[in-house]
Tab-separated table of C-alpha atoms in Angstrom:
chain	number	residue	atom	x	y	z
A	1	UNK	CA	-9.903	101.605	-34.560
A	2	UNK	CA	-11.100	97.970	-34.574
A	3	UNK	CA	-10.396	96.261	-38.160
A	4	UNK	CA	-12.899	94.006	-39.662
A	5	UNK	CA	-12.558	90.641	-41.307
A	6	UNK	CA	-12.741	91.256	-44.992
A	7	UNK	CA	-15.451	90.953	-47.233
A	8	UNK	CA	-15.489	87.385	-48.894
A	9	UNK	CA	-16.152	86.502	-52.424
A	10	UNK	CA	-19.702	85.408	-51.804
A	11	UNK	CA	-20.341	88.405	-49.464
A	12	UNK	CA	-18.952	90.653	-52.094
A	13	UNK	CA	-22.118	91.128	-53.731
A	14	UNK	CA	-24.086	94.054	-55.106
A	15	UNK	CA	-26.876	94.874	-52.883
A	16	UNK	CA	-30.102	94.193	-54.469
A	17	UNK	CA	-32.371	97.116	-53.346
A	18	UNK	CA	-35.531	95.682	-55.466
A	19	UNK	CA	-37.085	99.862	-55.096
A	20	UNK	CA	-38.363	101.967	-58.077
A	21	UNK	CA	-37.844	104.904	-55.908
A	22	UNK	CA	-35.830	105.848	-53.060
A	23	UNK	CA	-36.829	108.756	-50.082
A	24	UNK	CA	-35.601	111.520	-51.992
A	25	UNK	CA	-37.787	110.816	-55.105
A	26	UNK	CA	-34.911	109.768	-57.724
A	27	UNK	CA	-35.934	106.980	-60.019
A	28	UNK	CA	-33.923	103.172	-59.624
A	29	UNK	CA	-33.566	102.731	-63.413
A	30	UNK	CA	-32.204	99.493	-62.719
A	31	UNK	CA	-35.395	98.630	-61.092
A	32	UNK	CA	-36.362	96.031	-63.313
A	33	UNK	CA	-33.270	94.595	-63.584
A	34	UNK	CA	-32.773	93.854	-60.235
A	35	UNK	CA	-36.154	92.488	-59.764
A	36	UNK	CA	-35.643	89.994	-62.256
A	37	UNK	CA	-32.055	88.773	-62.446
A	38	UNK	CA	-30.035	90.233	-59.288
A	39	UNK	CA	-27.369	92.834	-59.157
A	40	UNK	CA	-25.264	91.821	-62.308
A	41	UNK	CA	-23.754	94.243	-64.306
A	42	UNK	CA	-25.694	94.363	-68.030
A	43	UNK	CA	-26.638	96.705	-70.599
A	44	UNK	CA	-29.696	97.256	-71.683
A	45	UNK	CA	-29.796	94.371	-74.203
A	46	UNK	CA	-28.208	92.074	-72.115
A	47	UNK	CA	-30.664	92.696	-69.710
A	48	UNK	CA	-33.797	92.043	-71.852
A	49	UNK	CA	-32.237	88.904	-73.101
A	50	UNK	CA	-31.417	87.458	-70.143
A	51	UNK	CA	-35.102	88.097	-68.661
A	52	UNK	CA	-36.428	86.786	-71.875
A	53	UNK	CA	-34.242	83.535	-71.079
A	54	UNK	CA	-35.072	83.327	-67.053
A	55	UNK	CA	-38.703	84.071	-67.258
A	56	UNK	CA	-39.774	82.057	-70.459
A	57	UNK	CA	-41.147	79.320	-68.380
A	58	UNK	CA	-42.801	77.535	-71.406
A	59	UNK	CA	-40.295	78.453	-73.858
A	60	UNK	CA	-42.722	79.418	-76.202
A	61	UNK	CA	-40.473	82.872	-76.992
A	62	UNK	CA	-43.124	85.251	-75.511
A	63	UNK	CA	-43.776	86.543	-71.800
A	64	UNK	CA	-46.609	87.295	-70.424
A	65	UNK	CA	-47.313	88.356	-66.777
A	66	UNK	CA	-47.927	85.542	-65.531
A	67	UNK	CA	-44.177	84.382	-66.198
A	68	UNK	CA	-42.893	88.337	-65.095
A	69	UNK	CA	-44.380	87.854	-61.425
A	70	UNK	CA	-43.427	83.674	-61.354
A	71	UNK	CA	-39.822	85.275	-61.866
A	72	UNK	CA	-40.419	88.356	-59.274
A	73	UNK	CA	-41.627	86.160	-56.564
A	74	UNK	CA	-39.054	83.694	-57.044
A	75	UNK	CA	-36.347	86.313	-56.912
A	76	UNK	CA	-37.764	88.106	-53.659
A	77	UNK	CA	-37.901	84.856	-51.785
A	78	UNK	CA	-34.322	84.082	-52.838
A	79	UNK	CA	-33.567	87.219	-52.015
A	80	UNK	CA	-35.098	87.404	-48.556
A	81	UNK	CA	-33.349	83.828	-47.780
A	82	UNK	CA	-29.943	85.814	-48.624
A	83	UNK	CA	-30.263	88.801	-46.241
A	84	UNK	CA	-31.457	86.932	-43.275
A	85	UNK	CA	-27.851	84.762	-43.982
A	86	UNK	CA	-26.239	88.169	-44.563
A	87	UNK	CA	-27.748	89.981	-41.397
A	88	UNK	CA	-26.522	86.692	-39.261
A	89	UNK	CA	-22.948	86.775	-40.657
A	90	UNK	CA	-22.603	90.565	-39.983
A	91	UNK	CA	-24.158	90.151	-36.500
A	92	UNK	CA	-21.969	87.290	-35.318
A	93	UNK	CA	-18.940	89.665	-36.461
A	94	UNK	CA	-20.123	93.071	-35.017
A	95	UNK	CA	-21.677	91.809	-31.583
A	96	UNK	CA	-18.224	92.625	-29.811
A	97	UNK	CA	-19.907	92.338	-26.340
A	98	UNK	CA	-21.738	88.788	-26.960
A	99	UNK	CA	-25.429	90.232	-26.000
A	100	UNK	CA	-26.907	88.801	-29.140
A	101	UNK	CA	-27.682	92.432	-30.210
A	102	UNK	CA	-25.856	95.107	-32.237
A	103	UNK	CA	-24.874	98.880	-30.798
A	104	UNK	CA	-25.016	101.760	-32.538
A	105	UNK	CA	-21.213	102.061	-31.683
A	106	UNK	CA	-20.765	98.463	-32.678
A	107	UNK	CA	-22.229	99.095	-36.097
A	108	UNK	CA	-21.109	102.550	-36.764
A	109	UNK	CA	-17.558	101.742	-36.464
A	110	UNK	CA	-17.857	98.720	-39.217
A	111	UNK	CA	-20.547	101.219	-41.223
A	112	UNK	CA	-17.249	104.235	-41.162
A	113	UNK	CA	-14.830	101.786	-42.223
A	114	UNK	CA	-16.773	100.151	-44.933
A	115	UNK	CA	-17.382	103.414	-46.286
A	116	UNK	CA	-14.163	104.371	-46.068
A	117	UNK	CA	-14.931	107.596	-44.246
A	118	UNK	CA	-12.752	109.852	-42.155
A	119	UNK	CA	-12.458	109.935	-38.337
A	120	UNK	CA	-11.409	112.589	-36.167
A	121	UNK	CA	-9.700	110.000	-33.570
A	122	UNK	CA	-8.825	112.826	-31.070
A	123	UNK	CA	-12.994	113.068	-30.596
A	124	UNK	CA	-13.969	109.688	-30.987
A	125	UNK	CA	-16.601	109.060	-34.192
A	126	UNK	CA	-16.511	112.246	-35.558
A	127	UNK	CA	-17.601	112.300	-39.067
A	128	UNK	CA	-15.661	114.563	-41.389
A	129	UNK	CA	-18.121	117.367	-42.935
A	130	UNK	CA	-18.251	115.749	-46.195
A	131	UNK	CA	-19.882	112.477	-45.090
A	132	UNK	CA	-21.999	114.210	-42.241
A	133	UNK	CA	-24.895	113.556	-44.188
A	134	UNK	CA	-24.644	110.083	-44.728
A	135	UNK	CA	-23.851	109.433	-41.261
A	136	UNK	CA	-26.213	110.763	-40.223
A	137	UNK	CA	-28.727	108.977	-42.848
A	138	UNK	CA	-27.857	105.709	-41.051
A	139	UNK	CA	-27.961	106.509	-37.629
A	140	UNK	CA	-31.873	107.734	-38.708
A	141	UNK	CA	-32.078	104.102	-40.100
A	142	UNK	CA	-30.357	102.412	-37.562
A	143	UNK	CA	-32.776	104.041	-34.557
A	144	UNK	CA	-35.859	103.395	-37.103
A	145	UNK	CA	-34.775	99.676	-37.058
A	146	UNK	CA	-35.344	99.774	-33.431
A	147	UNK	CA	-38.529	98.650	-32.580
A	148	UNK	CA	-38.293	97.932	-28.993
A	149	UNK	CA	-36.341	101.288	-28.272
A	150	UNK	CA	-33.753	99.678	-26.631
A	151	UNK	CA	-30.753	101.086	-28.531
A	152	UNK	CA	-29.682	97.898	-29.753
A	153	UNK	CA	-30.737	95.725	-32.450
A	154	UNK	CA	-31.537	92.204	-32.269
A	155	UNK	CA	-31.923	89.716	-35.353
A	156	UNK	CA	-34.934	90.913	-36.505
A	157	UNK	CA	-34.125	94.165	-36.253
A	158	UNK	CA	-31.107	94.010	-37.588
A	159	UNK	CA	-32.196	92.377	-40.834
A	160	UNK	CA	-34.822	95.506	-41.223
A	161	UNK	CA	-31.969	97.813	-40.992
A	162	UNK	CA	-29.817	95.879	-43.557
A	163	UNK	CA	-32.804	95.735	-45.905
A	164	UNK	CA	-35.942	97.704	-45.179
A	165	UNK	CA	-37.064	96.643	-48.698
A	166	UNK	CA	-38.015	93.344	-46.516
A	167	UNK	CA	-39.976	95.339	-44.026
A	168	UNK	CA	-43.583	96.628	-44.605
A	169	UNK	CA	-43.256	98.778	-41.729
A	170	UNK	CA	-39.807	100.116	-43.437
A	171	UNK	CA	-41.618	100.617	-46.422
A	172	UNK	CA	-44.349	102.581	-45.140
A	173	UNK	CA	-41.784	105.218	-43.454
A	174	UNK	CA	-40.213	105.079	-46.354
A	175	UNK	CA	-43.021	105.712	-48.292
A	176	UNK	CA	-43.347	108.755	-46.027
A	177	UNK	CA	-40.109	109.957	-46.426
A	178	UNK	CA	-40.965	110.615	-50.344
A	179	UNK	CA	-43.822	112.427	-49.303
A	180	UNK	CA	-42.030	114.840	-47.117
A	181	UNK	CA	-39.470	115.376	-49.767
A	182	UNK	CA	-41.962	115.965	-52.481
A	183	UNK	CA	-44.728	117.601	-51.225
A	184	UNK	CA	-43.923	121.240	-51.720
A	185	UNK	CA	-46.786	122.782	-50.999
A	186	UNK	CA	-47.437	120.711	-47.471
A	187	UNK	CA	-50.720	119.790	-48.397
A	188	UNK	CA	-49.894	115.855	-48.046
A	189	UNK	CA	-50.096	114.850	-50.938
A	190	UNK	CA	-47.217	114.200	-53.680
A	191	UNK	CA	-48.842	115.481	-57.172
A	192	UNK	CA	-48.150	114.992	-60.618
A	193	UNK	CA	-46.067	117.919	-61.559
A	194	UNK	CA	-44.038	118.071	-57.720
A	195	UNK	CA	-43.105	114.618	-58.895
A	196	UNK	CA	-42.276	115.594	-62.308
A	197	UNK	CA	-40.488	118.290	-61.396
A	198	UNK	CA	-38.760	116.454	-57.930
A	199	UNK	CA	-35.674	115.380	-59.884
A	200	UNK	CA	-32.962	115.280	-56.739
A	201	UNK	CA	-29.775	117.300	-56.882
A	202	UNK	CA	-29.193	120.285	-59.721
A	203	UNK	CA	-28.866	119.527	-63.366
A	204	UNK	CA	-26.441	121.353	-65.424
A	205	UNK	CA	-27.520	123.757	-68.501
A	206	UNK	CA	-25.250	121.483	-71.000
A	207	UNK	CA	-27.737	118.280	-69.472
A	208	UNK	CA	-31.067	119.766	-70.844
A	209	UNK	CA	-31.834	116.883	-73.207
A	210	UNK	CA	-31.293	114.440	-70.088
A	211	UNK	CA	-33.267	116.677	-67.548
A	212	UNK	CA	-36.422	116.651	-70.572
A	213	UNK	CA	-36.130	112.569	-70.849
A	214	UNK	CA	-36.217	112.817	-67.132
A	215	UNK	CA	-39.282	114.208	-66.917
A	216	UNK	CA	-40.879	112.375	-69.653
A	217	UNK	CA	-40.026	109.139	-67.831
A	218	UNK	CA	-41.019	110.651	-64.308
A	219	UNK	CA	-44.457	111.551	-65.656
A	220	UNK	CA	-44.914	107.907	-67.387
A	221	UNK	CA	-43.962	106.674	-64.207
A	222	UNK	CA	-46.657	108.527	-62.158
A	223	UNK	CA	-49.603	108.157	-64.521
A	224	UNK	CA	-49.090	104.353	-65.468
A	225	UNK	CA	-47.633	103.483	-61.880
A	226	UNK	CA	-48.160	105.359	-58.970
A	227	UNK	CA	-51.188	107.604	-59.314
A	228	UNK	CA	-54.073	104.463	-59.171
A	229	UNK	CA	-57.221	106.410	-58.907
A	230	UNK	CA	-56.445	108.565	-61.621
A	231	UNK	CA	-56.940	112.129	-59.431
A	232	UNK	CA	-53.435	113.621	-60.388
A	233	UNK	CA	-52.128	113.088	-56.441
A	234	UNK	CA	-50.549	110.409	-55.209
A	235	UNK	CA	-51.079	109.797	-51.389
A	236	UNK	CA	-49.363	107.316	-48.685
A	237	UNK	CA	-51.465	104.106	-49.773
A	238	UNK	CA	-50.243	104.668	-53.469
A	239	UNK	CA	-46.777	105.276	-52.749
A	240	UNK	CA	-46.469	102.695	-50.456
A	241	UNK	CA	-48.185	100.327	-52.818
A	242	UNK	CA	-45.957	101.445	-55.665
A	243	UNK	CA	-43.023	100.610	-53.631
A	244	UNK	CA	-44.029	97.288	-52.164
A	245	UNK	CA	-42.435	94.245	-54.909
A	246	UNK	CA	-44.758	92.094	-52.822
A	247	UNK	CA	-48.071	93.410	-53.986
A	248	UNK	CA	-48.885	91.412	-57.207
A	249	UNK	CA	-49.043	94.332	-59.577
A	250	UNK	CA	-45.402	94.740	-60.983
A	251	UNK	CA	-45.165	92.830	-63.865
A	252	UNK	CA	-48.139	95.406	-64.994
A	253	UNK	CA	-46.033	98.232	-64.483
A	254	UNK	CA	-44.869	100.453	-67.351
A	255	UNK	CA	-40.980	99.076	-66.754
A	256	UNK	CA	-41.719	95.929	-68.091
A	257	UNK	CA	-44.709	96.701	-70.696
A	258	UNK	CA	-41.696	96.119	-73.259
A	259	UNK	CA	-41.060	92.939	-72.046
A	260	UNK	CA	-44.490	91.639	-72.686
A	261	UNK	CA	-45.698	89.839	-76.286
């Protein structure tokens, strides 16, 4: 199996997915935190004082939304001038052939090794059962990057695959995707209580108190955030506007209500 160059210092950073919500429905409760400031590491009051530092533009010791979206903005364009380095770097490194595009075998062997997964080498890339899923996640992703339907993926696409969080097309699929996971009753529509009740994976008996916060936040989250017209259903428009950090509304979202003076 090919080896990679390793991961540099200033590569070796935590992706900034900037999403309150990913396809399966489960919350980003560091949401905020990475819309704000970046991937760092905090606590909770580390976090609030920093953003109280970084987004206090007149220093008068109060923020107001104004100075919440200044901060978002700025952080999404840094943020978008980052990937398209990132998505450069990765292709130059990966683009074994010289085409100026990227293979799914090209990027599925780095994708394995980076996630340290297991290869059956007498069958080529055969996933063990335990990361099947995953694979298989980002071999969707990769062929959803593809707009031309070539196979391949050149810059552009490339950079959509890295970070669809960049993509309003990627959103809007994305956007799907939670729709398809939530909607339980197939009516196409995601409503207040599927959502509620859409916490992914299976909570123990001994995590009831969690499970009940859960809910409490998931239901804050839908009524303040998602649910704009009020009619207890959220549809594609809402979800996708809910998701986009390019839309003008977040500093008004519930997340960062205790932020505000």
């Amino acid at each position: 199996m090919r080896t990679f160059a390793p991961i540099t210092k200033d590569e070796d950073k935590i992706h900034i997915e900037g999403l309150p919500i990913d396809k399966n429905g489960e919350l980003n409760d560091k949401f905020r935190q990475e819309i704000l400031l970046g991937g760092e590491d905090m606590d909770e009051g580390e976090t609030k004082n920093a953003i109280d530092k970084i987004c206090d533009k007149n220093e008068d010791g109060q923020l107001n939304v104004d100075e919440i979206e200044m901060r978002i903005k700025e952080k999404k364009n840094e943020h978008m001038g980052e990937s398209i380095q990132e998505a450069r770097d990765l292709m130059a490194q990966l683009d074994m052939d010289k085409n100026g595009k990227i293979s799914w075998d090209e990027y599925s062997t780095w994708f394995v090794e980076k996630e340290g997964m297991d290869i059956n080498k007498a069958s080529g890339n055969v996933i063990g059962s335990d990361n099947t899923h995953r694979f298989e996640d980002e071999k969707t992703s990769f062929h959803r990057s593809d707009d031309n339907d070539d196979g391949q993926l050149e810059e552009d696409e490339f950079k959509v695959l890295l970070h669809p969080e960049n993509s309003k097309k990627m959103l809007r699929k994305m956007a799907n995707d939670v729709i398809e996971f939530m909607d339980k009753d197939k009516d196409g529509f995601v409503s207040e209580k599927e959502f509620v009740n859409g916490i992914p994976g299976e909570i123990e008996a001994s995590m009831k108190e969690f499970e009940e916060k859960e809910k409490l936040d998931r239901k804050r989250e839908f009524i303040e955030d998602i649910d704009r017209n009020k009619d207890g259903m959220a549809d594609l428009e809402e979800l996708l506007s809910y998701m986009d950090t390019t839309n003008g509304d977040n500093a008004r979202r519930e997340r960062f209500k205790d932020l505000l003076q």
